[in-house]
mmCIF file with all atom_site columns, C-alpha atoms in Angstrom:
data_model
loop_
_atom_site.group_PDB
_atom_site.id
_atom_site.type_symbol
_atom_site.label_atom_id
_atom_site.label_alt_id
_atom_site.label_comp_id
_atom_site.label_asym_id
_atom_site.label_entity_id
_atom_site.label_seq_id
_atom_site.pdbx_PDB_ins_code
_atom_site.Cartn_x
_atom_site.Cartn_y
_atom_site.Cartn_z
_atom_site.occupancy
_atom_site.B_iso_or_equiv
_atom_site.pdbx_formal_charge
_atom_site.auth_seq_id
_atom_site.auth_comp_id
_atom_site.auth_asym_id
_atom_site.auth_atom_id
_atom_site.pdbx_PDB_model_num
ATOM 1   C CA . ARG A 1 1   ? -0.208  0.211   0.098   1.00 62.00 ? 255 ARG A CA 1
ATOM 2   C CA . HIS A 1 2   ? 2.962   2.734   0.987   1.00 57.00 ? 256 HIS A CA 1
ATOM 3   C CA . TYR A 1 3   ? 3.689   2.117   -3.002  1.00 57.00 ? 257 TYR A CA 1
ATOM 4   C CA . GLU A 1 4   ? 0.619   2.426   -4.419  1.00 61.00 ? 258 GLU A CA 1
ATOM 5   C CA . GLU A 1 5   ? 0.059   5.808   -1.893  1.00 63.00 ? 259 GLU A CA 1
ATOM 6   C CA . ALA A 1 6   ? 3.520   7.447   -3.007  1.00 61.00 ? 260 ALA A CA 1
ATOM 7   C CA . LEU A 1 7   ? 2.267   6.568   -6.742  1.00 70.00 ? 261 LEU A CA 1
ATOM 8   C CA . SER A 1 8   ? 5.381   4.308   -7.139  1.00 84.00 ? 262 SER A CA 1
ATOM 9   C CA . PHE A 1 9   ? 2.476   2.080   -9.071  1.00 88.00 ? 263 PHE A CA 1
ATOM 10  C CA . GLU A 1 10  ? 5.374   -0.727  -10.609 1.00 89.00 ? 264 GLU A CA 1
ATOM 11  C CA . LEU A 1 11  ? 6.907   -1.081  -7.357  1.00 89.00 ? 265 LEU A CA 1
ATOM 12  C CA . ALA A 1 12  ? 3.400   -1.565  -5.672  1.00 89.00 ? 266 ALA A CA 1
ATOM 13  C CA . GLU A 1 13  ? 2.249   -3.928  -8.561  1.00 91.00 ? 267 GLU A CA 1
ATOM 14  C CA . LYS A 1 14  ? 5.651   -5.816  -8.476  1.00 91.00 ? 268 LYS A CA 1
ATOM 15  C CA . TYR A 1 15  ? 5.273   -6.343  -4.256  1.00 91.00 ? 269 TYR A CA 1
ATOM 16  C CA . TYR A 1 16  ? 1.390   -7.482  -4.894  1.00 92.00 ? 270 TYR A CA 1
ATOM 17  C CA . VAL A 1 17  ? 2.084   -10.320 -7.502  1.00 92.00 ? 271 VAL A CA 1
ATOM 18  C CA . LYS A 1 18  ? 5.289   -11.062 -5.584  1.00 93.00 ? 272 LYS A CA 1
ATOM 19  C CA . ALA A 1 19  ? 3.043   -11.325 -2.006  1.00 94.00 ? 273 ALA A CA 1
ATOM 20  C CA . GLY A 1 20  ? 0.213   -14.009 -4.296  1.00 93.00 ? 274 GLY A CA 1
ATOM 21  C CA . HIS A 1 21  ? -2.412  -10.725 -4.488  1.00 92.00 ? 275 HIS A CA 1
ATOM 22  C CA . PRO A 1 22  ? -2.175  -10.238 -7.681  1.00 92.00 ? 276 PRO A CA 1
ATOM 23  C CA . GLN A 1 23  ? -5.584  -8.788  -7.806  1.00 89.00 ? 277 GLN A CA 1
ATOM 24  C CA . ASP A 1 24  ? -4.489  -6.418  -5.337  1.00 91.00 ? 278 ASP A CA 1
ATOM 25  C CA . ALA A 1 25  ? -2.558  -4.577  -8.512  1.00 93.00 ? 279 ALA A CA 1
ATOM 26  C CA . VAL A 1 26  ? -5.464  -4.881  -10.976 1.00 91.00 ? 280 VAL A CA 1
ATOM 27  C CA . ASP A 1 27  ? -7.558  -3.259  -8.460  1.00 88.00 ? 281 ASP A CA 1
ATOM 28  C CA . MET A 1 28  ? -4.818  -0.154  -7.995  1.00 89.00 ? 282 MET A CA 1
ATOM 29  C CA . TYR A 1 29  ? -4.637  -0.077  -11.625 1.00 91.00 ? 283 TYR A CA 1
ATOM 30  C CA . THR A 1 30  ? -8.465  0.528   -12.466 1.00 86.00 ? 284 THR A CA 1
ATOM 31  C CA . ARG A 1 31  ? -9.055  2.672   -9.727  1.00 84.00 ? 285 ARG A CA 1
ATOM 32  C CA . ASN A 1 32  ? -6.173  4.984   -10.886 1.00 88.00 ? 286 ASN A CA 1
ATOM 33  C CA . ASN A 1 33  ? -7.708  4.659   -14.403 1.00 85.00 ? 287 ASN A CA 1
ATOM 34  C CA . LEU A 1 34  ? -4.514  3.112   -15.628 1.00 89.00 ? 288 LEU A CA 1
ATOM 35  C CA . TRP A 1 35  ? -6.822  0.468   -18.134 1.00 87.00 ? 289 TRP A CA 1
ATOM 36  C CA . GLU A 1 36  ? -4.165  -1.067  -19.713 1.00 87.00 ? 290 GLU A CA 1
ATOM 37  C CA . ALA A 1 37  ? -1.730  -1.757  -16.847 1.00 92.00 ? 291 ALA A CA 1
ATOM 38  C CA . ALA A 1 38  ? -4.450  -3.556  -15.024 1.00 91.00 ? 292 ALA A CA 1
ATOM 39  C CA . HIS A 1 39  ? -5.458  -5.291  -18.239 1.00 90.00 ? 293 HIS A CA 1
ATOM 40  C CA . VAL A 1 40  ? -1.396  -7.354  -18.904 1.00 92.00 ? 294 VAL A CA 1
ATOM 41  C CA . ILE A 1 41  ? -1.933  -7.743  -15.126 1.00 93.00 ? 295 ILE A CA 1
ATOM 42  C CA . ALA A 1 42  ? -5.253  -8.855  -15.374 1.00 91.00 ? 296 ALA A CA 1
ATOM 43  C CA . ILE A 1 43  ? -4.999  -11.430 -18.450 1.00 91.00 ? 297 ILE A CA 1
ATOM 44  C CA . SER A 1 44  ? -1.668  -13.136 -16.814 1.00 91.00 ? 298 SER A CA 1
ATOM 45  C CA . TYR A 1 45  ? -3.949  -13.974 -13.230 1.00 90.00 ? 299 TYR A CA 1
ATOM 46  C CA . MET A 1 46  ? -7.269  -13.858 -13.728 1.00 90.00 ? 300 MET A CA 1
ATOM 47  C CA . SER A 1 47  ? -10.475 -15.513 -15.709 1.00 92.00 ? 301 SER A CA 1
ATOM 48  C CA . LYS A 1 48  ? -11.332 -14.582 -18.827 1.00 93.00 ? 302 LYS A CA 1
ATOM 49  C CA . SER A 1 49  ? -14.449 -14.278 -17.202 1.00 94.00 ? 303 SER A CA 1
ATOM 50  C CA . ASP A 1 50  ? -13.544 -12.245 -14.493 1.00 90.00 ? 304 ASP A CA 1
ATOM 51  C CA . ILE A 1 51  ? -11.872 -9.889  -16.799 1.00 91.00 ? 305 ILE A CA 1
ATOM 52  C CA . THR A 1 52  ? -14.786 -9.298  -18.836 1.00 94.00 ? 306 THR A CA 1
ATOM 53  C CA . MET A 1 53  ? -16.854 -8.892  -15.478 1.00 93.00 ? 307 MET A CA 1
ATOM 54  C CA . LEU A 1 54  ? -14.418 -5.979  -14.503 1.00 89.00 ? 308 LEU A CA 1
ATOM 55  C CA . TYR A 1 55  ? -14.136 -4.156  -17.658 1.00 91.00 ? 309 TYR A CA 1
ATOM 56  C CA . VAL A 1 56  ? -18.219 -4.290  -17.839 1.00 96.00 ? 310 VAL A CA 1
ATOM 57  C CA . GLU A 1 57  ? -18.224 -3.022  -14.210 1.00 92.00 ? 311 GLU A CA 1
ATOM 58  C CA . GLN A 1 58  ? -16.187 0.127   -14.881 1.00 90.00 ? 312 GLN A CA 1
ATOM 59  C CA . ALA A 1 59  ? -17.640 0.727   -18.484 1.00 94.00 ? 313 ALA A CA 1
ATOM 60  C CA . ARG A 1 60  ? -20.831 0.762   -16.862 1.00 96.00 ? 314 ARG A CA 1
ATOM 61  C CA . LYS A 1 61  ? -19.517 3.196   -13.997 1.00 92.00 ? 315 LYS A CA 1
ATOM 62  C CA . MET A 1 62  ? -17.935 5.577   -16.748 1.00 93.00 ? 316 MET A CA 1
ATOM 63  C CA . GLU A 1 63  ? -21.265 5.357   -19.172 1.00 97.00 ? 317 GLU A CA 1
ATOM 64  C CA . ALA A 1 64  ? -23.439 6.283   -16.317 1.00 96.00 ? 318 ALA A CA 1
ATOM 65  C CA . ALA A 1 65  ? -20.753 9.597   -15.716 1.00 95.00 ? 319 ALA A CA 1
ATOM 66  C CA . GLY A 1 66  ? -21.395 10.234  -18.995 1.00 96.00 ? 320 GLY A CA 1
ATOM 67  C CA . ARG A 1 67  ? -17.753 8.950   -19.901 1.00 94.00 ? 321 ARG A CA 1
ATOM 68  C CA . LEU A 1 68  ? -18.911 7.247   -22.930 1.00 97.00 ? 322 LEU A CA 1
ATOM 69  C CA . LYS A 1 69  ? -15.420 6.991   -25.212 1.00 96.00 ? 323 LYS A CA 1
ATOM 70  C CA . GLU A 1 70  ? -14.006 5.585   -22.222 1.00 93.00 ? 324 GLU A CA 1
ATOM 71  C CA . ALA A 1 71  ? -16.590 3.404   -21.264 1.00 95.00 ? 325 ALA A CA 1
ATOM 72  C CA . GLU A 1 72  ? -16.562 2.615   -25.235 1.00 97.00 ? 326 GLU A CA 1
ATOM 73  C CA . LYS A 1 73  ? -12.764 2.023   -24.766 1.00 93.00 ? 327 LYS A CA 1
ATOM 74  C CA . LEU A 1 74  ? -13.224 -0.813  -21.658 1.00 93.00 ? 328 LEU A CA 1
ATOM 75  C CA . TYR A 1 75  ? -16.181 -2.763  -23.611 1.00 96.00 ? 329 TYR A CA 1
ATOM 76  C CA . LEU A 1 76  ? -14.021 -3.386  -26.795 1.00 96.00 ? 330 LEU A CA 1
ATOM 77  C CA . THR A 1 77  ? -11.295 -4.567  -24.875 1.00 92.00 ? 331 THR A CA 1
ATOM 78  C CA . VAL A 1 78  ? -13.254 -7.461  -23.597 1.00 94.00 ? 332 VAL A CA 1
ATOM 79  C CA . ASN A 1 79  ? -15.041 -7.829  -26.958 1.00 96.00 ? 333 ASN A CA 1
ATOM 80  C CA . GLU A 1 80  ? -18.361 -6.670  -25.893 1.00 98.00 ? 334 GLU A CA 1
ATOM 81  C CA . HIS A 1 81  ? -19.141 -4.556  -28.602 1.00 97.00 ? 335 HIS A CA 1
ATOM 82  C CA . ASP A 1 82  ? -22.995 -4.837  -28.704 1.00 98.00 ? 336 ASP A CA 1
ATOM 83  C CA . LEU A 1 83  ? -23.136 -3.038  -25.281 1.00 98.00 ? 337 LEU A CA 1
ATOM 84  C CA . ALA A 1 84  ? -21.043 -0.302  -26.541 1.00 98.00 ? 338 ALA A CA 1
ATOM 85  C CA . ILE A 1 85  ? -23.804 -0.607  -29.405 1.00 97.00 ? 339 ILE A CA 1
ATOM 86  C CA . ASN A 1 86  ? -26.096 -0.261  -26.865 1.00 97.00 ? 340 ASN A CA 1
ATOM 87  C CA . MET A 1 87  ? -25.026 2.497   -24.671 1.00 98.00 ? 341 MET A CA 1
ATOM 88  C CA . TYR A 1 88  ? -24.348 4.997   -28.231 1.00 98.00 ? 342 TYR A CA 1
ATOM 89  C CA . LYS A 1 89  ? -28.168 3.614   -28.807 1.00 95.00 ? 343 LYS A CA 1
ATOM 90  C CA . LYS A 1 90  ? -29.538 4.480   -25.205 1.00 95.00 ? 344 LYS A CA 1
ATOM 91  C CA . ALA A 1 91  ? -27.611 7.735   -25.434 1.00 97.00 ? 345 ALA A CA 1
ATOM 92  C CA . ARG A 1 92  ? -28.346 8.760   -29.259 1.00 93.00 ? 346 ARG A CA 1
ATOM 93  C CA . GLN A 1 93  ? -25.535 9.441   -30.321 1.00 96.00 ? 347 GLN A CA 1
ATOM 94  C CA . PHE A 1 94  ? -26.249 7.269   -33.529 1.00 95.00 ? 348 PHE A CA 1
ATOM 95  C CA . ASP A 1 95  ? -23.240 7.997   -35.822 1.00 96.00 ? 349 ASP A CA 1
ATOM 96  C CA . ASN A 1 96  ? -21.268 6.256   -33.063 1.00 97.00 ? 350 ASN A CA 1
ATOM 97  C CA . MET A 1 97  ? -23.489 3.524   -32.792 1.00 96.00 ? 351 MET A CA 1
ATOM 98  C CA . MET A 1 98  ? -23.144 3.217   -36.720 1.00 96.00 ? 352 MET A CA 1
ATOM 99  C CA . ARG A 1 99  ? -19.466 3.394   -36.527 1.00 97.00 ? 353 ARG A CA 1
ATOM 100 C CA . LEU A 1 100 ? -19.653 0.360   -34.199 1.00 98.00 ? 354 LEU A CA 1
ATOM 101 C CA . VAL A 1 101 ? -21.952 -1.365  -36.424 1.00 97.00 ? 355 VAL A CA 1
ATOM 102 C CA . ALA A 1 102 ? -19.977 -0.662  -39.166 1.00 96.00 ? 356 ALA A CA 1
ATOM 103 C CA . THR A 1 103 ? -17.468 -2.265  -37.966 1.00 97.00 ? 357 THR A CA 1
ATOM 104 C CA . PHE A 1 104 ? -18.392 -5.678  -36.107 1.00 97.00 ? 358 PHE A CA 1
ATOM 105 C CA . HIS A 1 105 ? -21.703 -6.018  -37.262 1.00 95.00 ? 359 HIS A CA 1
ATOM 106 C CA . LYS A 1 106 ? -21.103 -5.718  -41.313 1.00 95.00 ? 360 LYS A CA 1
ATOM 107 C CA . ASP A 1 107 ? -23.942 -7.760  -42.021 1.00 95.00 ? 361 ASP A CA 1
ATOM 108 C CA . LEU A 1 108 ? -26.312 -5.913  -39.720 1.00 94.00 ? 362 LEU A CA 1
ATOM 109 C CA . LEU A 1 109 ? -25.638 -2.656  -41.802 1.00 93.00 ? 363 LEU A CA 1
ATOM 110 C CA . GLN A 1 110 ? -28.177 -1.844  -43.629 1.00 94.00 ? 364 GLN A CA 1
ATOM 111 C CA . GLU A 1 111 ? -31.042 -3.514  -41.283 1.00 94.00 ? 365 GLU A CA 1
ATOM 112 C CA . THR A 1 112 ? -29.782 -0.989  -38.305 1.00 94.00 ? 366 THR A CA 1
ATOM 113 C CA . HIS A 1 113 ? -30.026 2.091   -40.954 1.00 91.00 ? 367 HIS A CA 1
ATOM 114 C CA . ARG A 1 114 ? -33.747 0.862   -41.949 1.00 93.00 ? 368 ARG A CA 1
ATOM 115 C CA . HIS A 1 115 ? -34.584 0.388   -37.968 1.00 91.00 ? 369 HIS A CA 1
ATOM 116 C CA . LEU A 1 116 ? -32.955 3.843   -36.975 1.00 90.00 ? 370 LEU A CA 1
ATOM 117 C CA . GLY A 1 117 ? -34.435 5.657   -39.829 1.00 88.00 ? 371 GLY A CA 1
ATOM 118 C CA . GLN A 1 118 ? -37.824 4.015   -38.992 1.00 88.00 ? 372 GLN A CA 1
ATOM 119 C CA . GLN A 1 119 ? -36.984 5.047   -35.312 1.00 87.00 ? 373 GLN A CA 1
ATOM 120 C CA . MET A 1 120 ? -36.394 8.774   -36.468 1.00 85.00 ? 374 MET A CA 1
ATOM 121 C CA . GLU A 1 121 ? -39.591 9.047   -38.695 1.00 84.00 ? 375 GLU A CA 1
ATOM 122 C CA . GLY A 1 122 ? -41.563 7.255   -35.847 1.00 84.00 ? 376 GLY A CA 1
ATOM 123 C CA . GLU A 1 123 ? -39.979 10.597  -33.781 1.00 82.00 ? 377 GLU A CA 1
ATOM 124 C CA . GLY A 1 124 ? -41.026 13.001  -36.334 1.00 76.00 ? 378 GLY A CA 1
ATOM 125 C CA . ALA A 1 125 ? -36.710 13.396  -36.116 1.00 64.00 ? 379 ALA A CA 1
ATOM 126 C CA . LEU A 1 126 ? -36.459 13.146  -40.057 1.00 58.00 ? 380 LEU A CA 1
ATOM 127 C CA . LYS A 1 127 ? -35.075 16.001  -41.982 1.00 56.00 ? 381 LYS A CA 1
ATOM 128 C CA . GLN A 1 128 ? -37.477 17.656  -44.073 1.00 43.00 ? 382 GLN A CA 1
#
């Protein structure tokens, strides 16, 4: 903890791992929004399902705080593309939603455009 509080994260990580507590290192990095470092430790010491659960939980917190780009990055890191797409849909950021659909669901692109057009028409939001 001393090294963590002194912001010596690499040293803190070393001692957490040496002591057999890699989860503490992951938690330290996530508390400090150092996701790349957290991911390196996590993939070495955690199950895939635990990593996914951790990232989705953190992404939802970021989403709730309006930090959508950061949430997207976390969702995509653990291959939860549909959660990222749905996040943008709920936030009505349709350009970002369509960008992800085009990247991860090319086969659904036309159908999604049509559905979005119908939704907008139903809401009276189409430009004249």
